[in-house]
Amino acid sequence: MASREFDIIIFGATGYTGRYVIEELAKTVQSTNLKWAIAGRNVEKLKESLTIVQEYLGDVLDISNTTIIEADVKNATSISDMCKRARLILNCVGPYKFFGEVVVAACVENGTHHVDLSGEMKYLETIQAKYFKSAGEKGVYIVEACGFDSIPADFGISALKKKFPGDLNSVEYFVEIGQGPSGRSTNIGTFLSAVHSVADFFNIKEYERELKKDVFKKDLVKSNHSLSWRFPPLFYSDEINGWCLWFIGPDERVLKRSQMFRYEYLNDRPVQSHGYVKMHSFLIALCFAFFCSLFGFLSMFSFGRSLLAKYPSFFTAGAFSTEGPTRQQVMEGTTTVTLLGKGWKNKLSEPTDQHTTPPDTQMKLTIKGPEPAYSLTAKCMVQAGVTIIQDTGKLPLEGGVLTPGVAFENTDLLQRLEKSGIAFKFENID
């Protein structure tokens, strides 16, 4: 693999997210000898993406001579040819539920690592079930959900676990998204991925059976000190001083698979977790809950999905649109993820051993970064890809389909994220 023409190829570089990934990769590799290219189905739009990103970069970097590769998910040969030229593919082409597997299959076949941004439960779990063994046999790492879903939560828990002074039992994480004077909007591509994923939550048992058959044989041991969802779904949190909602999304499933992997393959103690979204007021939280309920209901029906796709701005109160955010909106946005960990000072020797007393130690990790959907996501994806290339020997097993928390726990990803502008702050809580 080391002799290949490129270290990294960005596939889907014509999309809104892909342009921010180009920008982040160009900045990241300037002090390295890593070689990279961009790929997609439309060469003219790829050239346009380079022109737009060049405007972002100004005179700092010149990316005008970046190699362009034509590859289309509807042409499996072109995807295979692309994978043969690189050590790793950064795959930005979604919805992954429809277009993701052909790229993963080509990567496994050609011995190429793969990183995606998916938050689509069916894709994430079926890909792990189907390709875990073959990727491991090929020495290929397929690392899923390497954007805002799910590096802050999943890798954040791994980072907190490493810093925790004893046995970490449970983590509650709170997500807060900030916007600047220009407001906030998200491109319809991200929206459509969510729209087509809602119905998949009714098929969880089917995906779990496949994972149980092909990846996870053991049942997770349950702690005597279980973590329960806060009740009701809308509540005020004294810990972070704000109104919060349950965050029932892909992160919850990714985190569970990380714990199953640790218990099965690393003989490690599982960590319980639940996530919440912090809102700026009770009224905003109530409105957000209403729109989420409406969105979830409509997404269950084909006519509803058509309406959502046609009028995204109306059904989300302007949160999503066909135009997406402006550059200024992205630059003004912020993300804060707060992880509150509870556990014990003393460590038990076996993951099946049980603590007989309530948790006596707490630690907080605060992760602060830029706007989540594009800027922070691009940073997470690029640094994940570079970590696979440069820290391959620090990844678990010899390959496989992995979650980010499992894949990067013993790597230098945290330092790379900090260097890219994402801050990690650990605090002991009395």
Short mmCIF file of C-alpha atoms in Angstrom, two decimals:
data_model
loop_
_atom_site.label_atom_id
_atom_site.label_comp_id
_atom_site.label_asym_id
_atom_site.label_seq_id
_atom_site.Cartn_x
_atom_site.Cartn_y
_atom_site.Cartn_z
CA MET A 1 0.00 0.00 0.00
CA ALA A 2 2.90 2.38 0.73
CA SER A 3 3.86 2.45 -2.96
CA ARG A 4 0.52 3.77 -4.15
CA GLU A 5 0.18 7.00 -6.10
CA PHE A 6 -1.77 8.80 -3.36
CA ASP A 7 -2.00 8.50 0.39
CA ILE A 8 -5.51 9.99 0.54
CA ILE A 9 -8.28 10.59 -1.99
CA ILE A 10 -11.33 12.68 -1.09
CA PHE A 11 -14.32 11.07 -2.80
CA GLY A 12 -17.35 13.33 -3.16
CA ALA A 13 -15.33 16.53 -3.25
CA THR A 14 -18.05 18.39 -5.19
CA GLY A 15 -20.46 18.35 -2.26
CA TYR A 16 -20.88 21.04 0.36
CA THR A 17 -19.11 18.97 3.02
CA GLY A 18 -16.44 17.82 0.57
CA ARG A 19 -15.20 21.38 0.04
CA TYR A 20 -14.55 21.83 3.75
CA VAL A 21 -12.76 18.47 3.77
CA ILE A 22 -10.55 19.69 0.90
CA GLU A 23 -9.70 22.83 2.86
CA GLU A 24 -8.86 20.92 6.04
CA LEU A 25 -6.76 18.29 4.24
CA ALA A 26 -4.82 20.93 2.30
CA LYS A 27 -3.95 22.71 5.55
CA THR A 28 -3.09 19.48 7.35
CA VAL A 29 -0.73 17.92 4.81
CA GLN A 30 1.27 21.06 3.97
CA SER A 31 3.92 20.16 6.56
CA THR A 32 3.98 16.46 5.59
CA ASN A 33 4.92 14.41 2.55
CA LEU A 34 1.41 12.99 2.19
CA LYS A 35 0.06 12.96 -1.36
CA TRP A 36 -3.62 13.55 -2.03
CA ALA A 37 -6.22 13.95 -4.77
CA ILE A 38 -9.93 14.55 -5.17
CA ALA A 39 -12.54 12.42 -6.92
CA GLY A 40 -16.15 12.54 -8.04
CA ARG A 41 -18.46 11.90 -10.94
CA ASN A 42 -18.31 15.42 -12.46
CA VAL A 43 -14.87 16.74 -13.41
CA GLU A 44 -16.11 20.29 -14.02
CA LYS A 45 -17.70 20.46 -10.58
CA LEU A 46 -14.48 19.12 -9.06
CA LYS A 47 -12.60 21.97 -10.72
CA GLU A 48 -15.20 24.37 -9.34
CA SER A 49 -14.69 22.97 -5.83
CA LEU A 50 -10.94 23.58 -6.09
CA THR A 51 -11.59 27.16 -7.20
CA ILE A 52 -13.97 27.81 -4.30
CA VAL A 53 -11.60 26.29 -1.74
CA GLN A 54 -8.70 28.25 -3.20
CA GLU A 55 -10.68 31.40 -2.35
CA TYR A 56 -11.02 30.11 1.23
CA LEU A 57 -7.27 29.52 1.44
CA GLY A 58 -6.19 32.77 -0.22
CA ASP A 59 -2.46 33.05 -0.79
CA VAL A 60 -1.58 30.66 2.04
CA LEU A 61 -1.68 27.53 -0.12
CA ASP A 62 -1.92 26.78 -3.83
CA ILE A 63 -4.13 23.75 -4.60
CA SER A 64 -4.72 24.54 -8.28
CA ASN A 65 -2.61 21.58 -9.44
CA THR A 66 -4.46 19.01 -7.33
CA THR A 67 -5.09 15.78 -9.25
CA ILE A 68 -8.71 15.17 -10.25
CA ILE A 69 -10.08 11.62 -10.61
CA GLU A 70 -13.39 10.74 -12.23
CA ALA A 71 -15.30 8.12 -10.21
CA ASP A 72 -19.02 7.41 -9.97
CA VAL A 73 -20.87 5.17 -7.49
CA LYS A 74 -23.01 3.94 -10.40
CA ASN A 75 -19.85 2.67 -12.12
CA ALA A 76 -18.24 0.04 -9.89
CA THR A 77 -15.17 -0.20 -12.13
CA SER A 78 -14.41 3.49 -11.71
CA ILE A 79 -14.71 3.14 -7.92
CA SER A 80 -12.37 0.15 -7.91
CA ASP A 81 -9.84 1.98 -10.09
CA MET A 82 -9.95 4.94 -7.69
CA CYS A 83 -9.35 2.71 -4.65
CA LYS A 84 -6.34 1.05 -6.30
CA ARG A 85 -4.60 4.44 -6.48
CA ALA A 86 -4.84 5.36 -2.77
CA ARG A 87 -3.98 4.09 0.68
CA LEU A 88 -7.14 5.64 2.12
CA ILE A 89 -10.47 7.04 0.86
CA LEU A 90 -12.25 9.88 2.65
CA ASN A 91 -15.79 9.13 1.51
CA CYS A 92 -18.14 12.16 1.54
CA VAL A 93 -20.80 10.70 -0.79
CA GLY A 94 -24.18 10.25 0.88
CA PRO A 95 -26.76 9.25 1.70
CA TYR A 96 -24.53 6.27 2.54
CA LYS A 97 -27.59 4.07 2.83
CA PHE A 98 -27.84 4.25 -0.97
CA PHE A 99 -24.28 4.94 -2.13
CA GLY A 100 -21.92 3.79 0.62
CA GLU A 101 -21.52 0.04 0.26
CA VAL A 102 -20.07 0.07 -3.27
CA VAL A 103 -17.16 2.18 -2.01
CA VAL A 104 -16.58 0.04 1.08
CA ALA A 105 -16.65 -3.14 -1.01
CA ALA A 106 -14.09 -1.71 -3.44
CA CYS A 107 -11.85 -0.61 -0.57
CA VAL A 108 -11.89 -4.05 1.04
CA GLU A 109 -11.29 -5.76 -2.30
CA ASN A 110 -8.33 -3.51 -3.13
CA GLY A 111 -6.79 -3.26 0.33
CA THR A 112 -7.61 0.43 0.87
CA HIS A 113 -8.57 2.04 4.18
CA HIS A 114 -11.89 3.91 4.33
CA VAL A 115 -13.33 6.71 6.47
CA ASP A 116 -16.89 7.99 6.24
CA LEU A 117 -19.12 10.62 7.87
CA SER A 118 -22.27 8.56 8.14
CA GLY A 119 -24.83 8.92 10.89
CA GLU A 120 -27.18 6.42 9.21
CA MET A 121 -27.84 3.50 11.51
CA LYS A 122 -28.70 0.89 8.88
CA TYR A 123 -25.57 1.62 6.85
CA LEU A 124 -23.29 1.70 9.89
CA GLU A 125 -24.47 -1.56 11.40
CA THR A 126 -24.99 -3.60 8.24
CA ILE A 127 -21.55 -2.59 6.92
CA GLN A 128 -19.91 -3.70 10.16
CA ALA A 129 -21.76 -7.01 10.11
CA LYS A 130 -21.03 -7.68 6.43
CA TYR A 131 -17.40 -6.54 6.11
CA PHE A 132 -15.85 -6.90 9.59
CA LYS A 133 -14.20 -10.25 8.85
CA SER A 134 -13.14 -9.59 5.26
CA ALA A 135 -11.67 -6.17 6.14
CA GLY A 136 -9.69 -7.79 8.96
CA GLU A 137 -8.40 -10.50 6.65
CA LYS A 138 -7.24 -7.84 4.18
CA GLY A 139 -5.63 -5.67 6.87
CA VAL A 140 -8.01 -2.83 5.98
CA TYR A 141 -9.50 -0.37 8.46
CA ILE A 142 -13.04 0.80 7.71
CA VAL A 143 -13.76 3.46 10.33
CA GLU A 144 -17.31 4.75 10.35
CA ALA A 145 -19.02 7.89 11.67
CA CYS A 146 -15.93 10.09 11.73
CA GLY A 147 -17.64 13.48 11.71
CA PHE A 148 -19.86 15.27 14.22
CA ASP A 149 -21.38 11.80 14.30
CA SER A 150 -19.63 10.38 16.27
CA ILE A 151 -16.10 11.52 17.13
CA PRO A 152 -16.97 14.09 19.85
CA ALA A 153 -19.14 11.59 21.75
CA ASP A 154 -17.51 8.24 20.98
CA PHE A 155 -13.87 9.25 20.85
CA GLY A 156 -14.58 11.73 23.66
CA ILE A 157 -15.61 8.85 25.92
CA SER A 158 -12.43 6.97 24.96
CA ALA A 159 -10.34 10.03 25.85
CA LEU A 160 -12.19 10.46 29.16
CA LYS A 161 -11.76 6.76 29.94
CA LYS A 162 -7.98 7.01 29.46
CA LYS A 163 -7.75 10.03 31.78
CA PHE A 164 -10.13 8.68 34.42
CA PRO A 165 -8.25 7.75 37.63
CA GLY A 166 -10.04 4.41 38.13
CA ASP A 167 -12.95 2.47 36.64
CA LEU A 168 -15.28 4.63 34.55
CA ASN A 169 -18.88 3.42 34.95
CA SER A 170 -21.04 5.88 33.01
CA VAL A 171 -20.96 9.05 30.91
CA GLU A 172 -23.66 11.60 30.20
CA TYR A 173 -22.80 13.90 27.32
CA PHE A 174 -24.43 17.22 26.43
CA VAL A 175 -24.26 18.80 22.97
CA GLU A 176 -24.64 22.56 22.55
CA ILE A 177 -24.60 24.21 19.11
CA GLY A 178 -23.98 27.94 18.93
CA GLN A 179 -24.53 30.36 16.08
CA GLY A 180 -23.24 33.81 15.27
CA PRO A 181 -25.05 37.00 14.19
CA SER A 182 -25.58 35.56 10.68
CA GLY A 183 -27.70 32.68 11.97
CA ARG A 184 -27.39 29.03 11.02
CA SER A 185 -28.54 26.73 8.23
CA THR A 186 -27.60 23.22 7.12
CA ASN A 187 -27.43 21.84 3.59
CA ILE A 188 -30.16 19.49 2.38
CA GLY A 189 -27.71 16.60 1.83
CA THR A 190 -27.29 16.18 5.59
CA PHE A 191 -31.05 16.53 5.99
CA LEU A 192 -31.86 13.82 3.43
CA SER A 193 -29.55 11.35 5.17
CA ALA A 194 -31.57 11.88 8.35
CA VAL A 195 -34.91 11.69 6.54
CA HIS A 196 -34.12 8.27 5.06
CA SER A 197 -32.80 6.91 8.36
CA VAL A 198 -35.75 7.43 10.71
CA ALA A 199 -37.63 4.30 9.61
CA ASP A 200 -34.51 2.20 10.25
CA PHE A 201 -34.96 2.62 14.00
CA PHE A 202 -37.86 0.19 13.74
CA ASN A 203 -35.51 -2.53 12.46
CA ILE A 204 -32.94 -2.41 15.26
CA LYS A 205 -33.46 -6.06 16.22
CA GLU A 206 -32.67 -7.18 12.68
CA TYR A 207 -29.36 -5.30 12.62
CA GLU A 208 -28.48 -6.59 16.07
CA ARG A 209 -29.04 -10.18 14.95
CA GLU A 210 -26.63 -9.69 12.06
CA LEU A 211 -24.01 -8.13 14.33
CA LYS A 212 -24.46 -10.90 16.88
CA LYS A 213 -23.95 -13.52 14.21
CA ASP A 214 -20.88 -12.01 12.54
CA VAL A 215 -19.14 -9.66 15.01
CA PHE A 216 -20.27 -9.82 18.65
CA LYS A 217 -20.74 -13.21 20.30
CA LYS A 218 -20.79 -12.14 23.96
CA ASP A 219 -23.59 -10.44 25.86
CA LEU A 220 -22.54 -7.23 27.57
CA VAL A 221 -22.25 -7.56 31.34
CA LYS A 222 -24.64 -5.22 33.13
CA SER A 223 -23.33 -3.05 35.92
CA ASN A 224 -24.93 -3.05 39.37
CA HIS A 225 -24.96 0.75 39.02
CA SER A 226 -26.83 1.28 35.78
CA LEU A 227 -27.28 4.65 34.11
CA SER A 228 -30.90 5.60 33.38
CA TRP A 229 -32.27 8.15 30.95
CA ARG A 230 -33.25 11.35 32.64
CA PHE A 231 -37.02 11.69 32.85
CA PRO A 232 -38.90 13.42 31.28
CA PRO A 233 -37.32 13.84 27.81
CA LEU A 234 -37.28 17.64 28.32
CA PHE A 235 -35.60 18.66 31.59
CA TYR A 236 -33.43 21.30 33.23
CA SER A 237 -29.85 20.24 33.97
CA ASP A 238 -28.14 21.80 36.97
CA GLU A 239 -24.78 20.38 35.83
CA ILE A 240 -24.65 22.52 32.69
CA ASN A 241 -27.28 25.13 33.65
CA GLY A 242 -29.67 24.72 30.76
CA TRP A 243 -32.75 23.05 29.30
CA CYS A 244 -31.98 19.75 27.63
CA LEU A 245 -33.62 17.14 25.40
CA TRP A 246 -32.84 13.48 24.96
CA PHE A 247 -30.41 13.04 22.07
CA ILE A 248 -31.78 9.86 20.48
CA GLY A 249 -29.64 9.56 17.39
CA PRO A 250 -26.90 7.51 15.76
CA ASP A 251 -24.37 8.29 18.48
CA GLU A 252 -26.24 6.11 20.96
CA ARG A 253 -25.90 3.07 18.69
CA VAL A 254 -22.27 3.82 17.83
CA LEU A 255 -21.39 4.12 21.51
CA LYS A 256 -23.07 0.82 22.29
CA ARG A 257 -21.11 -0.96 19.54
CA SER A 258 -17.89 0.52 20.93
CA GLN A 259 -18.63 -0.96 24.33
CA MET A 260 -19.54 -4.32 22.81
CA PHE A 261 -16.26 -4.34 20.88
CA ARG A 262 -14.16 -3.49 23.95
CA TYR A 263 -15.82 -6.22 25.97
CA GLU A 264 -15.59 -8.82 23.19
CA TYR A 265 -12.14 -8.20 21.72
CA LEU A 266 -10.15 -6.17 24.26
CA ASN A 267 -11.38 -7.77 27.52
CA ASP A 268 -12.23 -4.28 28.73
CA ARG A 269 -14.94 -2.94 31.01
CA PRO A 270 -17.94 -1.45 29.16
CA VAL A 271 -19.08 2.12 29.84
CA GLN A 272 -22.73 3.16 29.88
CA SER A 273 -23.72 6.42 28.18
CA HIS A 274 -26.63 8.68 27.28
CA GLY A 275 -26.64 11.90 25.28
CA TYR A 276 -28.62 15.13 25.49
CA VAL A 277 -28.96 18.34 23.49
CA LYS A 278 -28.68 21.60 25.42
CA MET A 279 -31.01 24.40 24.29
CA HIS A 280 -30.77 28.12 25.09
CA SER A 281 -34.26 28.41 26.60
CA PHE A 282 -37.31 26.37 27.52
CA LEU A 283 -39.30 27.84 24.62
CA ILE A 284 -36.60 26.94 22.06
CA ALA A 285 -36.37 23.43 23.52
CA LEU A 286 -40.15 23.03 23.27
CA CYS A 287 -40.19 24.22 19.63
CA PHE A 288 -37.25 21.97 18.80
CA ALA A 289 -39.05 18.98 20.32
CA PHE A 290 -42.16 19.77 18.26
CA PHE A 291 -40.26 19.98 14.96
CA CYS A 292 -38.35 16.79 15.76
CA SER A 293 -41.63 14.97 16.43
CA LEU A 294 -43.13 16.28 13.17
CA PHE A 295 -39.96 15.35 11.27
CA GLY A 296 -39.93 11.85 12.76
CA PHE A 297 -43.60 11.25 11.97
CA LEU A 298 -43.36 12.40 8.34
CA SER A 299 -40.14 10.44 7.75
CA MET A 300 -41.99 7.19 8.38
CA PHE A 301 -44.04 7.56 5.17
CA SER A 302 -42.97 7.91 1.55
CA PHE A 303 -45.24 10.91 0.97
CA GLY A 304 -43.83 12.51 4.11
CA ARG A 305 -40.25 11.99 2.96
CA SER A 306 -41.15 13.61 -0.38
CA LEU A 307 -42.62 16.63 1.41
CA LEU A 308 -39.59 16.98 3.66
CA ALA A 309 -37.21 16.76 0.68
CA LYS A 310 -39.20 19.37 -1.25
CA TYR A 311 -39.72 21.86 1.60
CA PRO A 312 -36.86 21.31 4.08
CA SER A 313 -36.75 24.91 5.28
CA PHE A 314 -40.49 25.00 6.07
CA PHE A 315 -40.56 21.74 8.04
CA THR A 316 -37.43 22.58 10.06
CA ALA A 317 -38.10 26.27 10.71
CA GLY A 318 -35.15 27.24 8.52
CA ALA A 319 -32.62 24.87 10.13
CA PHE A 320 -32.12 23.07 6.78
CA SER A 321 -32.31 24.43 3.24
CA THR A 322 -31.44 23.55 -0.34
CA GLU A 323 -28.87 26.37 -0.35
CA GLY A 324 -27.06 25.46 2.84
CA PRO A 325 -25.16 27.87 5.10
CA THR A 326 -23.03 30.74 3.90
CA ARG A 327 -19.31 30.72 4.56
CA GLN A 328 -19.84 33.39 7.22
CA GLN A 329 -22.48 31.32 9.01
CA VAL A 330 -20.12 28.35 9.13
CA MET A 331 -17.23 30.44 10.40
CA GLU A 332 -19.37 31.99 13.16
CA GLY A 333 -20.80 28.68 14.42
CA THR A 334 -19.58 26.84 17.51
CA THR A 335 -19.90 23.40 19.10
CA THR A 336 -19.53 22.45 22.75
CA VAL A 337 -19.74 18.84 23.93
CA THR A 338 -19.62 18.27 27.69
CA LEU A 339 -19.00 14.75 28.98
CA LEU A 340 -19.67 14.03 32.66
CA GLY A 341 -18.08 10.76 33.76
CA LYS A 342 -18.76 8.85 36.99
CA GLY A 343 -16.94 5.84 38.38
CA TRP A 344 -14.61 4.55 41.09
CA LYS A 345 -11.08 5.41 42.16
CA ASN A 346 -10.04 1.77 42.43
CA LYS A 347 -9.83 -0.54 39.42
CA LEU A 348 -11.14 -4.09 39.40
CA SER A 349 -9.12 -6.70 37.56
CA GLU A 350 -11.83 -8.26 35.37
CA PRO A 351 -14.54 -6.55 33.30
CA THR A 352 -17.13 -8.96 34.73
CA ASP A 353 -16.26 -8.03 38.34
CA GLN A 354 -18.77 -5.73 40.03
CA HIS A 355 -18.24 -2.75 42.30
CA THR A 356 -20.37 -3.11 45.41
CA THR A 357 -20.46 0.59 46.37
CA PRO A 358 -21.91 3.58 44.50
CA PRO A 359 -19.54 5.54 42.20
CA ASP A 360 -17.27 7.85 44.19
CA THR A 361 -15.30 9.76 41.51
CA GLN A 362 -16.29 12.22 38.78
CA MET A 363 -14.46 13.81 35.87
CA LYS A 364 -15.62 16.27 33.21
CA LEU A 365 -14.35 16.62 29.66
CA THR A 366 -15.32 19.71 27.67
CA ILE A 367 -14.73 19.64 23.91
CA LYS A 368 -15.01 22.97 22.08
CA GLY A 369 -14.81 23.43 18.34
CA PRO A 370 -16.25 25.26 15.34
CA GLU A 371 -19.62 24.82 13.60
CA PRO A 372 -20.57 21.10 13.75
CA ALA A 373 -21.98 20.04 10.37
CA TYR A 374 -19.13 21.22 8.12
CA SER A 375 -16.11 22.77 9.83
CA LEU A 376 -15.87 20.47 12.85
CA THR A 377 -16.94 17.46 10.77
CA ALA A 378 -14.22 18.16 8.19
CA LYS A 379 -11.58 18.47 10.90
CA CYS A 380 -12.67 15.20 12.51
CA MET A 381 -12.75 13.31 9.22
CA VAL A 382 -9.39 14.54 7.94
CA GLN A 383 -7.57 14.00 11.23
CA ALA A 384 -9.10 10.52 11.48
CA GLY A 385 -7.81 9.67 8.00
CA VAL A 386 -4.34 11.04 8.68
CA THR A 387 -4.25 9.09 11.96
CA ILE A 388 -5.00 5.82 10.16
CA ILE A 389 -2.16 6.51 7.71
CA GLN A 390 0.41 7.63 10.29
CA ASP A 391 -0.61 5.60 13.37
CA THR A 392 -1.65 2.32 11.75
CA GLY A 393 0.36 0.29 14.26
CA LYS A 394 -1.60 1.85 17.15
CA LEU A 395 -5.01 0.73 15.86
CA PRO A 396 -6.58 -2.44 17.37
CA LEU A 397 -6.54 -5.84 15.69
CA GLU A 398 -5.12 -6.10 12.16
CA GLY A 399 -8.08 -4.42 10.46
CA GLY A 400 -11.88 -4.50 10.46
CA VAL A 401 -14.92 -2.24 10.51
CA LEU A 402 -14.58 -0.12 13.63
CA THR A 403 -16.20 2.76 15.48
CA PRO A 404 -14.03 5.87 16.03
CA GLY A 405 -13.85 5.43 19.81
CA VAL A 406 -12.41 1.94 19.39
CA ALA A 407 -10.17 2.70 16.42
CA PHE A 408 -8.44 5.79 17.78
CA GLU A 409 -8.32 5.20 21.54
CA ASN A 410 -4.54 4.58 21.62
CA THR A 411 -3.52 6.88 18.77
CA ASP A 412 -2.49 10.54 18.58
CA LEU A 413 -5.88 11.67 17.25
CA LEU A 414 -6.54 13.93 20.24
CA GLN A 415 -3.30 15.84 19.64
CA ARG A 416 -4.13 16.18 15.93
CA LEU A 417 -7.61 17.48 16.71
CA GLU A 418 -6.18 20.00 19.17
CA LYS A 419 -3.68 21.19 16.57
CA SER A 420 -6.56 21.67 14.11
CA GLY A 421 -8.41 23.95 16.54
CA ILE A 422 -10.58 21.62 18.67
CA ALA A 423 -9.99 22.07 22.41
CA PHE A 424 -10.13 19.25 25.01
CA LYS A 425 -10.32 20.24 28.70
CA PHE A 426 -10.30 17.61 31.48
CA GLU A 427 -11.43 18.54 35.00
CA ASN A 428 -11.72 16.53 38.22
CA ILE A 429 -15.04 17.14 40.00
CA ASP A 430 -15.21 17.00 43.78
#
